[in-house]
Tab-separated table of N, CA and C in Angstrom:
chain	number	residue	atom	x	y	z
J	1	MET	N	66.027	28.096	142.091
J	1	MET	CA	66.440	29.414	141.638
J	1	MET	C	65.210	30.152	141.106
J	2	ASN	N	65.042	31.378	141.511
J	2	ASN	CA	63.923	32.197	141.083
J	2	ASN	C	64.279	32.894	139.775
J	3	ILE	N	63.494	32.650	138.724
J	3	ILE	CA	63.743	33.288	137.435
J	3	ILE	C	62.754	34.434	137.283
J	4	ASP	N	63.272	35.642	137.104
J	4	ASP	CA	62.430	36.825	136.985
J	4	ASP	C	62.289	37.225	135.523
J	5	TYR	N	61.233	36.747	134.895
J	5	TYR	CA	60.942	37.151	133.528
J	5	TYR	C	60.370	38.558	133.550
J	6	ARG	N	60.637	39.312	132.492
J	6	ARG	CA	60.092	40.663	132.362
J	6	ARG	C	58.933	40.607	131.384
J	7	TYR	N	57.830	41.189	131.782
J	7	TYR	CA	56.615	41.159	130.981
J	7	TYR	C	56.275	42.560	130.492
J	8	THR	N	55.954	42.665	129.213
J	8	THR	CA	55.376	43.887	128.662
J	8	THR	C	54.081	43.476	127.973
J	9	LYS	N	53.459	44.421	127.312
J	9	LYS	CA	52.201	44.126	126.630
J	9	LYS	C	52.372	43.033	125.574
J	10	THR	N	53.526	43.019	124.909
J	10	THR	CA	53.721	42.093	123.784
J	10	THR	C	54.882	41.120	123.940
J	11	THR	N	55.640	41.194	125.045
J	11	THR	CA	56.809	40.321	125.176
J	11	THR	C	56.937	39.743	126.580
J	12	VAL	N	57.596	38.616	126.626
J	12	VAL	CA	58.071	38.032	127.880
J	12	VAL	C	59.546	37.763	127.635
J	13	SER	N	60.420	38.269	128.498
J	13	SER	CA	61.851	38.142	128.210
J	13	SER	C	62.671	37.941	129.473
J	14	LEU	N	63.846	37.399	129.258
J	14	LEU	CA	64.872	37.282	130.294
J	14	LEU	C	66.199	37.539	129.589
J	15	ILE	N	66.605	38.802	129.549
J	15	ILE	CA	67.814	39.200	128.838
J	15	ILE	C	68.778	39.808	129.843
J	16	ASN	N	69.850	39.085	130.133
J	16	ASN	CA	70.882	39.551	131.054
J	16	ASN	C	72.177	39.744	130.281
J	17	TYR	N	72.816	40.867	130.502
J	17	TYR	CA	74.100	41.159	129.868
J	17	TYR	C	75.169	41.383	130.929
J	18	HIS	N	76.377	40.972	130.601
J	18	HIS	CA	77.564	41.277	131.398
J	18	HIS	C	78.413	42.213	130.552
J	19	PHE	N	78.613	43.439	131.031
J	19	PHE	CA	79.438	44.433	130.351
J	19	PHE	C	80.732	44.636	131.124
J	20	VAL	N	81.816	44.862	130.397
J	20	VAL	CA	83.078	45.308	130.988
J	20	VAL	C	83.547	46.474	130.133
J	21	PHE	N	83.844	47.603	130.773
J	21	PHE	CA	84.359	48.747	130.024
J	21	PHE	C	85.370	49.502	130.866
J	22	CYS	N	86.216	50.281	130.177
J	22	CYS	CA	87.378	50.903	130.819
J	22	CYS	C	87.420	52.399	130.547
J	23	PRO	N	88.044	53.141	131.445
J	23	PRO	CA	88.328	54.542	131.161
J	23	PRO	C	89.383	54.654	130.057
J	24	ARG	N	89.403	55.770	129.412
J	24	ARG	CA	90.384	56.030	128.356
J	24	ARG	C	91.788	55.819	128.918
J	25	TYR	N	92.618	55.133	128.180
J	25	TYR	CA	94.008	54.822	128.544
J	25	TYR	C	94.104	54.026	129.851
J	26	ARG	N	93.031	53.362	130.215
J	26	ARG	CA	92.955	52.560	131.456
J	26	ARG	C	93.396	53.356	132.684
J	27	ARG	N	93.071	54.628	132.690
J	27	ARG	CA	93.390	55.454	133.860
J	27	ARG	C	92.674	54.898	135.085
J	28	LYS	N	93.335	54.994	136.211
J	28	LYS	CA	92.784	54.458	137.467
J	28	LYS	C	91.892	55.513	138.122
J	29	ILE	N	90.769	55.773	137.486
J	29	ILE	CA	89.900	56.856	137.957
J	29	ILE	C	89.168	56.524	139.247
J	30	PHE	N	88.965	55.254	139.527
J	30	PHE	CA	88.160	54.904	140.696
J	30	PHE	C	88.933	54.992	142.009
J	31	ILE	N	90.188	55.447	141.954
J	31	ILE	CA	90.898	55.744	143.199
J	31	ILE	C	90.571	57.162	143.680
J	32	ILE	N	89.923	57.959	142.835
J	32	ILE	CA	89.506	59.311	143.220
J	32	ILE	C	88.389	59.178	144.260
J	33	PRO	N	88.529	59.865	145.402
J	33	PRO	CA	87.516	59.746	146.460
J	33	PRO	C	86.109	60.088	145.959
J	34	ASN	N	85.154	59.284	146.338
J	34	ASN	CA	83.725	59.456	146.050
J	34	ASN	C	83.324	59.239	144.591
J	35	LEU	N	84.281	59.001	143.706
J	35	LEU	CA	83.935	58.847	142.294
J	35	LEU	C	83.152	57.558	142.047
J	36	GLU	N	83.567	56.472	142.663
J	36	GLU	CA	82.867	55.198	142.454
J	36	GLU	C	81.412	55.294	142.905
J	37	GLN	N	81.188	55.879	144.062
J	37	GLN	CA	79.828	56.027	144.574
J	37	GLN	C	78.981	56.882	143.629
J	38	ARG	N	79.538	58.005	143.173
J	38	ARG	CA	78.797	58.891	142.266
J	38	ARG	C	78.528	58.205	140.928
J	39	PHE	N	79.516	57.462	140.419
J	39	PHE	CA	79.339	56.727	139.167
J	39	PHE	C	78.166	55.753	139.293
J	40	LYS	N	78.117	55.009	140.382
J	40	LYS	CA	77.031	54.039	140.585
J	40	LYS	C	75.672	54.734	140.689
J	41	GLU	N	75.642	55.903	141.340
J	41	GLU	CA	74.395	56.667	141.426
J	41	GLU	C	73.921	57.090	140.041
J	42	LEU	N	74.855	57.569	139.213
J	42	LEU	CA	74.499	58.016	137.866
J	42	LEU	C	74.029	56.855	136.996
J	43	VAL	N	74.691	55.717	137.117
J	43	VAL	CA	74.267	54.535	136.357
J	43	VAL	C	72.858	54.138	136.782
J	44	LYS	N	72.584	54.183	138.068
J	44	LYS	CA	71.251	53.833	138.565
J	44	LYS	C	70.193	54.777	137.995
J	45	ILE	N	70.494	56.066	137.964
J	45	ILE	CA	69.559	57.053	137.409
J	45	ILE	C	69.261	56.746	135.946
J	46	LYS	N	70.321	56.514	135.165
J	46	LYS	CA	70.140	56.256	133.736
J	46	LYS	C	69.414	54.935	133.501
J	47	CYS	N	69.738	53.927	134.277
J	47	CYS	CA	69.085	52.628	134.107
J	47	CYS	C	67.600	52.693	134.462
J	48	GLU	N	67.253	53.455	135.473
J	48	GLU	CA	65.833	53.623	135.801
J	48	GLU	C	65.102	54.290	134.645
J	49	GLU	N	65.746	55.283	134.044
J	49	GLU	CA	65.158	55.982	132.897
J	49	GLU	C	64.943	55.031	131.716
J	50	LEU	N	65.879	54.108	131.511
J	50	LEU	CA	65.816	53.171	130.385
J	50	LEU	C	65.079	51.870	130.720
J	51	LYS	N	64.574	51.758	131.939
J	51	LYS	CA	63.888	50.539	132.417
J	51	LYS	C	64.810	49.321	132.383
J	52	ILE	N	66.034	49.542	132.830
J	52	ILE	CA	67.034	48.480	132.942
J	52	ILE	C	67.183	48.153	134.424
J	53	ASN	N	67.177	46.875	134.757
J	53	ASN	CA	67.414	46.444	136.136
J	53	ASN	C	68.896	46.150	136.316
J	54	ILE	N	69.498	46.766	137.307
J	54	ILE	CA	70.906	46.519	137.614
J	54	ILE	C	70.975	45.306	138.529
J	55	ILE	N	71.720	44.310	138.104
J	55	ILE	CA	71.923	43.125	138.935
J	55	ILE	C	73.136	43.343	139.825
J	56	ALA	N	74.225	43.854	139.243
J	56	ALA	CA	75.441	44.134	140.015
J	56	ALA	C	76.332	45.087	139.236
J	57	ILE	N	77.034	45.943	139.970
J	57	ILE	CA	78.078	46.806	139.395
J	57	ILE	C	79.280	46.703	140.314
J	58	GLU	N	80.425	46.387	139.754
J	58	GLU	CA	81.674	46.352	140.512
J	58	GLU	C	82.707	47.191	139.775
J	59	CYS	N	83.321	48.113	140.498
J	59	CYS	CA	84.342	48.979	139.920
J	59	CYS	C	85.705	48.583	140.461
J	60	ASN	N	86.628	48.279	139.577
J	60	ASN	CA	88.027	48.120	139.955
J	60	ASN	C	88.701	49.451	139.658
J	61	GLU	N	89.980	49.580	139.943
J	61	GLU	CA	90.652	50.862	139.740
J	61	GLU	C	90.514	51.370	138.309
J	62	ASP	N	90.578	50.459	137.341
J	62	ASP	CA	90.634	50.890	135.945
J	62	ASP	C	89.610	50.227	135.028
J	63	HIS	N	88.589	49.611	135.569
J	63	HIS	CA	87.521	49.066	134.735
J	63	HIS	C	86.277	48.766	135.564
J	64	VAL	N	85.181	48.544	134.852
J	64	VAL	CA	83.882	48.322	135.480
J	64	VAL	C	83.290	47.013	134.963
J	65	HIS	N	82.723	46.222	135.869
J	65	HIS	CA	81.905	45.064	135.512
J	65	HIS	C	80.468	45.425	135.858
J	66	MET	N	79.577	45.215	134.917
J	66	MET	CA	78.183	45.563	135.153
J	66	MET	C	77.285	44.454	134.606
J	67	PHE	N	76.425	43.925	135.460
J	67	PHE	CA	75.427	42.938	135.055
J	67	PHE	C	74.073	43.625	135.068
J	68	VAL	N	73.353	43.538	133.952
J	68	VAL	CA	72.047	44.182	133.855
J	68	VAL	C	71.026	43.241	133.236
J	69	ASN	N	69.774	43.538	133.499
J	69	ASN	CA	68.655	42.839	132.882
J	69	ASN	C	67.846	43.899	132.155
J	70	CYS	N	67.570	43.673	130.865
J	70	CYS	CA	66.881	44.705	130.096
J	70	CYS	C	65.777	44.110	129.235
J	71	LEU	N	65.005	44.994	128.656
J	71	LEU	CA	63.946	44.601	127.738
J	71	LEU	C	64.530	44.392	126.343
J	72	PRO	N	63.855	43.639	125.482
J	72	PRO	CA	64.404	43.336	124.160
J	72	PRO	C	64.526	44.537	123.224
J	73	ALA	N	63.874	45.635	123.520
J	73	ALA	CA	63.950	46.805	122.642
J	73	ALA	C	65.310	47.498	122.695
J	74	LEU	N	66.112	47.221	123.721
J	74	LEU	CA	67.416	47.870	123.865
J	74	LEU	C	68.533	46.929	123.444
J	75	SER	N	69.378	47.407	122.551
J	75	SER	CA	70.543	46.615	122.156
J	75	SER	C	71.695	46.899	123.115
J	76	PRO	N	72.672	46.003	123.191
J	76	PRO	CA	73.836	46.267	124.042
J	76	PRO	C	74.550	47.567	123.660
J	77	SER	N	74.638	47.863	122.365
J	77	SER	CA	75.319	49.099	121.960
J	77	SER	C	74.541	50.331	122.409
J	78	ASP	N	73.211	50.283	122.373
J	78	ASP	CA	72.403	51.400	122.878
J	78	ASP	C	72.633	51.607	124.370
J	79	ILE	N	72.660	50.519	125.110
J	79	ILE	CA	72.863	50.599	126.556
J	79	ILE	C	74.207	51.250	126.866
J	80	MET	N	75.270	50.763	126.238
J	80	MET	CA	76.600	51.311	126.502
J	80	MET	C	76.698	52.762	126.073
J	81	HIS	N	76.174	53.084	124.912
J	81	HIS	CA	76.231	54.459	124.412
J	81	HIS	C	75.562	55.419	125.398
J	82	LYS	N	74.400	55.057	125.878
J	82	LYS	CA	73.657	55.945	126.775
J	82	LYS	C	74.303	56.045	128.159
J	83	ILE	N	74.758	54.935	128.705
J	83	ILE	CA	75.371	54.963	130.039
J	83	ILE	C	76.720	55.667	130.002
J	84	LYS	N	77.550	55.341	129.028
J	84	LYS	CA	78.862	55.990	128.943
J	84	LYS	C	78.727	57.489	128.689
J	85	GLY	N	77.842	57.874	127.786
J	85	GLY	CA	77.665	59.296	127.482
J	85	GLY	C	77.177	60.086	128.682
J	86	PHE	N	76.179	59.563	129.362
J	86	PHE	CA	75.593	60.230	130.526
J	86	PHE	C	76.604	60.361	131.660
J	87	THR	N	77.278	59.264	131.996
J	87	THR	CA	78.228	59.304	133.112
J	87	THR	C	79.455	60.142	132.775
J	88	SER	N	79.925	60.072	131.541
J	88	SER	CA	81.102	60.847	131.152
J	88	SER	C	80.850	62.342	131.303
J	89	LYS	N	79.730	62.790	130.781
J	89	LYS	CA	79.420	64.221	130.833
J	89	LYS	C	79.341	64.724	132.272
J	90	LEU	N	78.611	64.014	133.110
J	90	LEU	CA	78.416	64.490	134.480
J	90	LEU	C	79.653	64.315	135.355
J	91	LEU	N	80.354	63.198	135.227
J	91	LEU	CA	81.551	62.996	136.055
J	91	LEU	C	82.645	63.995	135.698
J	92	ARG	N	82.797	64.305	134.404
J	92	ARG	CA	83.820	65.281	134.011
J	92	ARG	C	83.453	66.687	134.465
J	93	THR	N	82.176	66.944	134.662
J	93	THR	CA	81.733	68.236	135.188
J	93	THR	C	81.945	68.316	136.696
J	94	GLU	N	81.683	67.223	137.397
J	94	GLU	CA	81.696	67.224	138.857
J	94	GLU	C	83.063	66.982	139.485
J	95	PHE	N	83.987	66.340	138.773
J	95	PHE	CA	85.295	66.011	139.333
J	95	PHE	C	86.381	66.730	138.540
J	96	ALA	N	87.078	67.645	139.213
J	96	ALA	CA	88.097	68.460	138.545
J	96	ALA	C	89.198	67.608	137.922
J	97	GLU	N	89.516	66.472	138.539
J	97	GLU	CA	90.578	65.605	138.019
J	97	GLU	C	90.239	65.053	136.637
J	98	LEU	N	88.966	64.998	136.311
J	98	LEU	CA	88.529	64.436	135.031
J	98	LEU	C	88.175	65.503	134.003
J	99	SER	N	88.119	66.759	134.424
J	99	SER	CA	87.599	67.817	133.551
J	99	SER	C	88.444	68.064	132.304
J	100	LYS	N	89.727	67.765	132.354
J	100	LYS	CA	90.591	68.012	131.198
J	100	LYS	C	90.565	66.867	130.186
J	101	MET	N	89.937	65.760	130.562
J	101	MET	CA	89.866	64.614	129.648
J	101	MET	C	88.791	64.871	128.590
J	102	PRO	N	89.138	64.752	127.306
J	102	PRO	CA	88.116	64.949	126.273
J	102	PRO	C	87.064	63.838	126.285
J	103	ASN	N	87.484	62.637	126.636
J	103	ASN	CA	86.574	61.490	126.747
J	103	ASN	C	86.934	60.726	128.008
J	104	LEU	N	85.941	60.343	128.753
J	104	LEU	CA	86.210	59.567	129.960
J	104	LEU	C	86.376	58.090	129.635
J	105	TRP	N	85.528	57.563	128.755
J	105	TRP	CA	85.513	56.135	128.459
J	105	TRP	C	86.093	55.840	127.081
J	106	THR	N	86.635	54.636	126.931
J	106	THR	CA	87.048	54.186	125.605
J	106	THR	C	85.787	53.910	124.786
J	107	ARG	N	85.944	53.827	123.480
J	107	ARG	CA	84.792	53.499	122.636
J	107	ARG	C	84.461	52.011	122.711
J	108	SER	N	85.422	51.217	123.130
J	108	SER	CA	85.228	49.768	123.133
J	108	SER	C	84.635	49.286	124.457
J	109	TYR	N	84.106	48.081	124.410
J	109	TYR	CA	83.572	47.429	125.602
J	109	TYR	C	83.437	45.948	125.305
J	110	PHE	N	83.316	45.169	126.350
J	110	PHE	CA	83.032	43.739	126.234
J	110	PHE	C	81.590	43.532	126.662
J	111	VAL	N	80.876	42.693	125.937
J	111	VAL	CA	79.521	42.322	126.350
J	111	VAL	C	79.322	40.842	126.081
J	112	SER	N	78.644	40.213	127.000
J	112	SER	CA	78.316	38.803	126.869
J	112	SER	C	76.926	38.600	127.440
J	113	THR	N	76.208	37.664	126.861
J	113	THR	CA	74.947	37.310	127.496
J	113	THR	C	75.280	36.528	128.752
J	114	ALA	N	74.493	36.724	129.746
J	114	ALA	CA	74.705	36.025	131.014
J	114	ALA	C	73.416	35.301	131.337
J	115	GLY	N	73.525	34.056	131.728
J	115	GLY	CA	72.328	33.299	132.090
J	115	GLY	C	71.677	33.904	133.309
J	116	ASN	N	71.206	33.099	134.173
J	116	ASN	CA	70.595	33.580	135.406
J	116	ASN	C	71.699	33.934	136.387
J	117	VAL	N	71.897	35.218	136.617
J	117	VAL	CA	72.925	35.670	137.547
J	117	VAL	C	72.262	36.423	138.686
J	118	CYS	N	72.965	36.467	139.795
J	118	CYS	CA	72.511	37.255	140.927
J	118	CYS	C	73.723	37.986	141.489
J	119	SER	N	73.503	38.883	142.406
J	119	SER	CA	74.603	39.693	142.924
J	119	SER	C	75.639	38.868	143.673
J	120	GLU	N	75.306	37.659	144.104
J	120	GLU	CA	76.269	36.817	144.817
J	120	GLU	C	77.270	36.151	143.880
J	121	THR	N	76.933	36.020	142.584
J	121	THR	CA	77.823	35.309	141.655
J	121	THR	C	78.850	36.210	141.035
């Protein structure tokens, strides 16, 4: 198994997180045409900005599983806050079905450390 450590000037790390989060009231938003694709694009944009490597993202009708690899400077709460805020604002602007929702995502989420994971697992 290939282990990809992340190197910075002062750290060597291997931090993988598994996140699960849901839309408000567990609405089945991912049945809306093109929403899943756009959501994944937005997550990719934000993760590139934050220097987070996406290992896998899977969207079910009413929740998201996301595996990421990040640097130690980012906490799980920072990651969720930034991704949820960014995607909520843009998706509610771009999709009329979501525009009346005051919040797209719940405030809660599940996070767990994940050992060495790959997109096949």
